[in-house]
């Protein structure tokens, strides 16, 4: 008895393939994205469409699914925390073994449930593994001012006087001449006499 719900958006029925190797079927559909596809800073909003363009091909062991999934992404820039939007198209390829195939096969291998197959794990993995680890609003985003949190891309000349480490503060009072050599008081007195 099948445990997959044939009405679920990412569950496909392969009845038309009839376990005849070489038989194939093209599938193009938009399905709503399930929850939690993404990483902390970039994700696919739940319910947004996932555009699938797939080929289902019957092979000896099961059904081979190949194609692409396209999604819109939303998130935040890791440097300046502004909103980031992007689109992503990923390749999907997964072999679904018939449920009566060799039970000694790797447990990680996807399996059919009767004539149904569940695309969600394969689509989720393909999308999440293709996301950038550190999304940026622009490749050269300067980030935020470390002192006040001002977004530096809005005003590149924004700045503060650099804080001076108190251990080096005394060096500010040294007079460095044009030659770069430190002038002390005794040498200045000798030059004036």
PDB file of C-alpha atoms in Angstrom:
ATOM      1  CA  UNK A   1       0.000   0.000   0.000  1.00  0.00           C
ATOM      2  CA  UNK A   2       1.567   3.354  -1.038  1.00  0.00           C
ATOM      3  CA  UNK A   3       2.415   5.756   1.779  1.00  0.00           C
ATOM      4  CA  UNK A   4       2.998   8.811  -0.425  1.00  0.00           C
ATOM      5  CA  UNK A   5       0.078  11.146  -1.081  1.00  0.00           C
ATOM      6  CA  UNK A   6      -0.386  11.403  -4.850  1.00  0.00           C
ATOM      7  CA  UNK A   7      -1.880  14.903  -4.342  1.00  0.00           C
ATOM      8  CA  UNK A   8       1.332  16.294  -2.782  1.00  0.00           C
ATOM      9  CA  UNK A   9       2.913  18.873  -5.114  1.00  0.00           C
ATOM     10  CA  UNK A  10       6.296  17.155  -5.432  1.00  0.00           C
ATOM     11  CA  UNK A  11       4.977  13.590  -5.711  1.00  0.00           C
ATOM     12  CA  UNK A  12       4.833  12.341  -9.302  1.00  0.00           C
ATOM     13  CA  UNK A  13       2.933   9.365 -10.674  1.00  0.00           C
ATOM     14  CA  UNK A  14       4.945   7.214 -13.097  1.00  0.00           C
ATOM     15  CA  UNK A  15       2.067   4.935 -14.155  1.00  0.00           C
ATOM     16  CA  UNK A  16       2.402   6.027 -17.815  1.00  0.00           C
ATOM     17  CA  UNK A  17       5.970   4.682 -17.977  1.00  0.00           C
ATOM     18  CA  UNK A  18       4.748   1.171 -17.195  1.00  0.00           C
ATOM     19  CA  UNK A  19       8.167  -0.220 -16.195  1.00  0.00           C
ATOM     20  CA  UNK A  20       9.202  -0.394 -19.833  1.00  0.00           C
ATOM     21  CA  UNK A  21      12.897   0.600 -20.066  1.00  0.00           C
ATOM     22  CA  UNK A  22      13.412   3.378 -22.598  1.00  0.00           C
ATOM     23  CA  UNK A  23       9.962   4.871 -22.103  1.00  0.00           C
ATOM     24  CA  UNK A  24      10.123   8.506 -21.119  1.00  0.00           C
ATOM     25  CA  UNK A  25       7.872  11.423 -20.323  1.00  0.00           C
ATOM     26  CA  UNK A  26       8.489  15.182 -20.183  1.00  0.00           C
ATOM     27  CA  UNK A  27       7.036  17.082 -17.227  1.00  0.00           C
ATOM     28  CA  UNK A  28       6.841  20.865 -16.864  1.00  0.00           C
ATOM     29  CA  UNK A  29       5.041  22.243 -13.854  1.00  0.00           C
ATOM     30  CA  UNK A  30       5.103  24.915 -11.173  1.00  0.00           C
ATOM     31  CA  UNK A  31       4.700  23.682  -7.614  1.00  0.00           C
ATOM     32  CA  UNK A  32       4.617  25.621  -4.332  1.00  0.00           C
ATOM     33  CA  UNK A  33       7.874  25.525  -2.377  1.00  0.00           C
ATOM     34  CA  UNK A  34       7.771  23.547   0.851  1.00  0.00           C
ATOM     35  CA  UNK A  35       8.947  25.150   4.093  1.00  0.00           C
ATOM     36  CA  UNK A  36      12.588  25.569   5.055  1.00  0.00           C
ATOM     37  CA  UNK A  37      14.392  25.413   1.724  1.00  0.00           C
ATOM     38  CA  UNK A  38      17.482  27.498   2.296  1.00  0.00           C
ATOM     39  CA  UNK A  39      20.111  28.598   4.778  1.00  0.00           C
ATOM     40  CA  UNK A  40      20.159  31.304   7.452  1.00  0.00           C
ATOM     41  CA  UNK A  41      20.815  34.233   5.107  1.00  0.00           C
ATOM     42  CA  UNK A  42      19.143  33.055   1.857  1.00  0.00           C
ATOM     43  CA  UNK A  43      16.044  30.965   1.222  1.00  0.00           C
ATOM     44  CA  UNK A  44      13.122  30.130  -1.045  1.00  0.00           C
ATOM     45  CA  UNK A  45       9.964  31.627   0.506  1.00  0.00           C
ATOM     46  CA  UNK A  46       7.447  28.957   1.463  1.00  0.00           C
ATOM     47  CA  UNK A  47       4.685  28.728  -1.128  1.00  0.00           C
ATOM     48  CA  UNK A  48       6.629  30.537  -3.881  1.00  0.00           C
ATOM     49  CA  UNK A  49       6.651  28.620  -7.179  1.00  0.00           C
ATOM     50  CA  UNK A  50       9.341  26.132  -8.085  1.00  0.00           C
ATOM     51  CA  UNK A  51       9.416  25.802 -11.885  1.00  0.00           C
ATOM     52  CA  UNK A  52      10.271  22.218 -12.815  1.00  0.00           C
ATOM     53  CA  UNK A  53      11.298  21.033 -16.278  1.00  0.00           C
ATOM     54  CA  UNK A  54      11.918  17.293 -15.976  1.00  0.00           C
ATOM     55  CA  UNK A  55      12.312  14.135 -17.988  1.00  0.00           C
ATOM     56  CA  UNK A  56      11.212  10.870 -16.375  1.00  0.00           C
ATOM     57  CA  UNK A  57      12.813   7.848 -18.008  1.00  0.00           C
ATOM     58  CA  UNK A  58      12.097   4.230 -17.223  1.00  0.00           C
ATOM     59  CA  UNK A  59      15.285   2.195 -16.764  1.00  0.00           C
ATOM     60  CA  UNK A  60      15.851  -1.409 -15.644  1.00  0.00           C
ATOM     61  CA  UNK A  61      16.219  -0.542 -11.947  1.00  0.00           C
ATOM     62  CA  UNK A  62      13.569   2.182 -11.689  1.00  0.00           C
ATOM     63  CA  UNK A  63      12.916   5.695 -12.951  1.00  0.00           C
ATOM     64  CA  UNK A  64      15.637   8.219 -13.743  1.00  0.00           C
ATOM     65  CA  UNK A  65      14.585  11.844 -13.230  1.00  0.00           C
ATOM     66  CA  UNK A  66      16.681  14.583 -14.866  1.00  0.00           C
ATOM     67  CA  UNK A  67      15.986  18.246 -15.473  1.00  0.00           C
ATOM     68  CA  UNK A  68      16.030  21.652 -13.813  1.00  0.00           C
ATOM     69  CA  UNK A  69      14.324  23.495 -10.977  1.00  0.00           C
ATOM     70  CA  UNK A  70      14.119  27.305 -10.996  1.00  0.00           C
ATOM     71  CA  UNK A  71      13.313  29.381  -7.915  1.00  0.00           C
ATOM     72  CA  UNK A  72      13.338  32.955  -6.634  1.00  0.00           C
ATOM     73  CA  UNK A  73      15.484  33.587  -3.566  1.00  0.00           C
ATOM     74  CA  UNK A  74      15.186  36.166  -0.787  1.00  0.00           C
ATOM     75  CA  UNK A  75      17.565  36.931   2.036  1.00  0.00           C
ATOM     76  CA  UNK A  76      20.033  39.395   3.495  1.00  0.00           C
ATOM     77  CA  UNK A  77      23.488  40.585   2.505  1.00  0.00           C
ATOM     78  CA  UNK A  78      25.998  39.212   5.022  1.00  0.00           C
ATOM     79  CA  UNK A  79      27.973  42.481   5.021  1.00  0.00           C
ATOM     80  CA  UNK A  80      25.319  45.213   5.196  1.00  0.00           C
ATOM     81  CA  UNK A  81      22.114  43.271   6.029  1.00  0.00           C
ATOM     82  CA  UNK A  82      20.080  44.797   3.164  1.00  0.00           C
ATOM     83  CA  UNK A  83      17.520  42.694   1.338  1.00  0.00           C
ATOM     84  CA  UNK A  84      18.849  40.438  -1.399  1.00  0.00           C
ATOM     85  CA  UNK A  85      16.774  38.862  -4.155  1.00  0.00           C
ATOM     86  CA  UNK A  86      18.015  36.503  -6.826  1.00  0.00           C
ATOM     87  CA  UNK A  87      16.917  33.671  -9.072  1.00  0.00           C
ATOM     88  CA  UNK A  88      18.509  30.252  -9.158  1.00  0.00           C
ATOM     89  CA  UNK A  89      18.258  27.388 -11.627  1.00  0.00           C
ATOM     90  CA  UNK A  90      19.704  24.056 -10.562  1.00  0.00           C
ATOM     91  CA  UNK A  91      20.108  20.676 -12.201  1.00  0.00           C
ATOM     92  CA  UNK A  92      18.153  17.808 -10.701  1.00  0.00           C
ATOM     93  CA  UNK A  93      19.154  14.206 -11.312  1.00  0.00           C
ATOM     94  CA  UNK A  94      17.982  11.289  -9.228  1.00  0.00           C
ATOM     95  CA  UNK A  95      17.456   7.571  -9.783  1.00  0.00           C
ATOM     96  CA  UNK A  96      14.402   6.164  -7.994  1.00  0.00           C
ATOM     97  CA  UNK A  97      14.629   2.397  -7.569  1.00  0.00           C
ATOM     98  CA  UNK A  98      11.488   0.312  -7.837  1.00  0.00           C
ATOM     99  CA  UNK A  99      10.186  -0.638  -4.408  1.00  0.00           C
ATOM    100  CA  UNK A 100      10.769  -4.325  -5.163  1.00  0.00           C
ATOM    101  CA  UNK A 101      14.433  -3.753  -6.149  1.00  0.00           C
ATOM    102  CA  UNK A 102      17.315  -5.370  -4.256  1.00  0.00           C
ATOM    103  CA  UNK A 103      16.793  -4.528  -0.561  1.00  0.00           C
ATOM    104  CA  UNK A 104      20.560  -4.689   0.009  1.00  0.00           C
ATOM    105  CA  UNK A 105      21.032  -1.500  -2.036  1.00  0.00           C
ATOM    106  CA  UNK A 106      22.381   1.544  -0.267  1.00  0.00           C
ATOM    107  CA  UNK A 107      19.836   3.008   2.158  1.00  0.00           C
ATOM    108  CA  UNK A 108      20.641   6.479   0.793  1.00  0.00           C
ATOM    109  CA  UNK A 109      19.222   5.504  -2.603  1.00  0.00           C
ATOM    110  CA  UNK A 110      15.800   6.974  -3.373  1.00  0.00           C
ATOM    111  CA  UNK A 111      13.008   4.468  -3.777  1.00  0.00           C
ATOM    112  CA  UNK A 112       9.652   4.509  -5.469  1.00  0.00           C
ATOM    113  CA  UNK A 113       6.479   3.963  -3.493  1.00  0.00           C
ATOM    114  CA  UNK A 114       4.446   1.814  -5.858  1.00  0.00           C
ATOM    115  CA  UNK A 115       4.239   4.005  -8.971  1.00  0.00           C
ATOM    116  CA  UNK A 116       4.841   7.228  -7.030  1.00  0.00           C
ATOM    117  CA  UNK A 117       8.103   9.060  -6.445  1.00  0.00           C
ATOM    118  CA  UNK A 118       8.823  11.961  -4.099  1.00  0.00           C
ATOM    119  CA  UNK A 119      10.914  14.743  -5.669  1.00  0.00           C
ATOM    120  CA  UNK A 120      11.094  16.921  -2.547  1.00  0.00           C
ATOM    121  CA  UNK A 121      14.385  15.566  -1.103  1.00  0.00           C
ATOM    122  CA  UNK A 122      16.161  15.722  -4.478  1.00  0.00           C
ATOM    123  CA  UNK A 123      14.892  19.241  -5.270  1.00  0.00           C
ATOM    124  CA  UNK A 124      15.651  20.476  -1.745  1.00  0.00           C
ATOM    125  CA  UNK A 125      19.213  19.088  -1.860  1.00  0.00           C
ATOM    126  CA  UNK A 126      19.897  20.525  -5.322  1.00  0.00           C
ATOM    127  CA  UNK A 127      18.751  24.008  -4.274  1.00  0.00           C
ATOM    128  CA  UNK A 128      20.359  24.158  -0.832  1.00  0.00           C
ATOM    129  CA  UNK A 129      23.712  22.828  -2.054  1.00  0.00           C
ATOM    130  CA  UNK A 130      23.785  25.505  -4.789  1.00  0.00           C
ATOM    131  CA  UNK A 131      23.149  28.482  -2.497  1.00  0.00           C
ATOM    132  CA  UNK A 132      26.047  30.835  -1.806  1.00  0.00           C
ATOM    133  CA  UNK A 133      27.319  30.603   1.776  1.00  0.00           C
ATOM    134  CA  UNK A 134      27.715  34.394   2.027  1.00  0.00           C
ATOM    135  CA  UNK A 135      25.146  36.201  -0.143  1.00  0.00           C
ATOM    136  CA  UNK A 136      26.056  39.799  -1.039  1.00  0.00           C
ATOM    137  CA  UNK A 137      23.930  42.671  -2.361  1.00  0.00           C
ATOM    138  CA  UNK A 138      26.825  43.568  -4.701  1.00  0.00           C
ATOM    139  CA  UNK A 139      30.175  41.805  -5.147  1.00  0.00           C
ATOM    140  CA  UNK A 140      32.035  44.831  -3.722  1.00  0.00           C
ATOM    141  CA  UNK A 141      29.668  45.627  -0.823  1.00  0.00           C
ATOM    142  CA  UNK A 142      31.719  47.579   1.764  1.00  0.00           C
ATOM    143  CA  UNK A 143      29.459  46.536   4.633  1.00  0.00           C
ATOM    144  CA  UNK A 144      28.656  48.555   7.741  1.00  0.00           C
ATOM    145  CA  UNK A 145      30.695  51.105   9.690  1.00  0.00           C
ATOM    146  CA  UNK A 146      32.148  49.160  12.632  1.00  0.00           C
ATOM    147  CA  UNK A 147      31.609  52.134  14.969  1.00  0.00           C
ATOM    148  CA  UNK A 148      28.093  53.336  14.206  1.00  0.00           C
ATOM    149  CA  UNK A 149      26.551  50.683  11.910  1.00  0.00           C
ATOM    150  CA  UNK A 150      26.053  53.107   8.990  1.00  0.00           C
ATOM    151  CA  UNK A 151      25.740  51.370   5.605  1.00  0.00           C
ATOM    152  CA  UNK A 152      28.957  52.373   3.833  1.00  0.00           C
ATOM    153  CA  UNK A 153      27.545  51.826   0.323  1.00  0.00           C
ATOM    154  CA  UNK A 154      25.149  54.762   0.933  1.00  0.00           C
ATOM    155  CA  UNK A 155      28.051  57.179   1.580  1.00  0.00           C
ATOM    156  CA  UNK A 156      31.544  55.929   0.707  1.00  0.00           C
ATOM    157  CA  UNK A 157      33.114  58.996   2.383  1.00  0.00           C
ATOM    158  CA  UNK A 158      31.389  58.295   5.697  1.00  0.00           C
ATOM    159  CA  UNK A 159      33.948  57.783   8.345  1.00  0.00           C
ATOM    160  CA  UNK A 160      35.123  58.413  11.821  1.00  0.00           C
ATOM    161  CA  UNK A 161      38.526  59.259  13.125  1.00  0.00           C
ATOM    162  CA  UNK A 162      40.170  55.941  13.714  1.00  0.00           C
ATOM    163  CA  UNK A 163      40.329  55.136  17.412  1.00  0.00           C
ATOM    164  CA  UNK A 164      43.860  55.125  18.744  1.00  0.00           C
ATOM    165  CA  UNK A 165      45.031  52.311  20.899  1.00  0.00           C
ATOM    166  CA  UNK A 166      45.958  53.972  24.221  1.00  0.00           C
ATOM    167  CA  UNK A 167      49.271  52.115  24.217  1.00  0.00           C
ATOM    168  CA  UNK A 168      50.271  54.050  21.056  1.00  0.00           C
ATOM    169  CA  UNK A 169      48.692  57.416  21.928  1.00  0.00           C
ATOM    170  CA  UNK A 170      52.021  58.970  23.002  1.00  0.00           C
ATOM    171  CA  UNK A 171      53.346  58.548  19.468  1.00  0.00           C
ATOM    172  CA  UNK A 172      50.890  61.204  18.250  1.00  0.00           C
ATOM    173  CA  UNK A 173      52.911  63.884  20.033  1.00  0.00           C
ATOM    174  CA  UNK A 174      56.168  63.061  18.266  1.00  0.00           C
ATOM    175  CA  UNK A 175      57.186  65.540  15.589  1.00  0.00           C
ATOM    176  CA  UNK A 176      58.165  63.735  12.428  1.00  0.00           C
ATOM    177  CA  UNK A 177      59.962  65.989   9.968  1.00  0.00           C
ATOM    178  CA  UNK A 178      59.799  65.828   6.187  1.00  0.00           C
ATOM    179  CA  UNK A 179      62.509  63.194   6.139  1.00  0.00           C
ATOM    180  CA  UNK A 180      60.448  60.952   8.371  1.00  0.00           C
ATOM    181  CA  UNK A 181      63.039  61.109  11.168  1.00  0.00           C
ATOM    182  CA  UNK A 182      61.888  61.943  14.664  1.00  0.00           C
ATOM    183  CA  UNK A 183      63.068  65.373  15.815  1.00  0.00           C
ATOM    184  CA  UNK A 184      63.913  65.620  19.483  1.00  0.00           C
ATOM    185  CA  UNK A 185      64.348  68.845  21.467  1.00  0.00           C
ATOM    186  CA  UNK A 186      68.135  68.579  21.880  1.00  0.00           C
ATOM    187  CA  UNK A 187      68.775  68.348  18.136  1.00  0.00           C
ATOM    188  CA  UNK A 188      66.442  71.292  17.514  1.00  0.00           C
ATOM    189  CA  UNK A 189      68.422  73.419  20.036  1.00  0.00           C
ATOM    190  CA  UNK A 190      71.759  72.531  18.376  1.00  0.00           C
ATOM    191  CA  UNK A 191      70.424  73.528  14.950  1.00  0.00           C
ATOM    192  CA  UNK A 192      69.213  76.882  16.239  1.00  0.00           C
ATOM    193  CA  UNK A 193      72.626  77.837  17.752  1.00  0.00           C
TER     194      UNK A 193
END
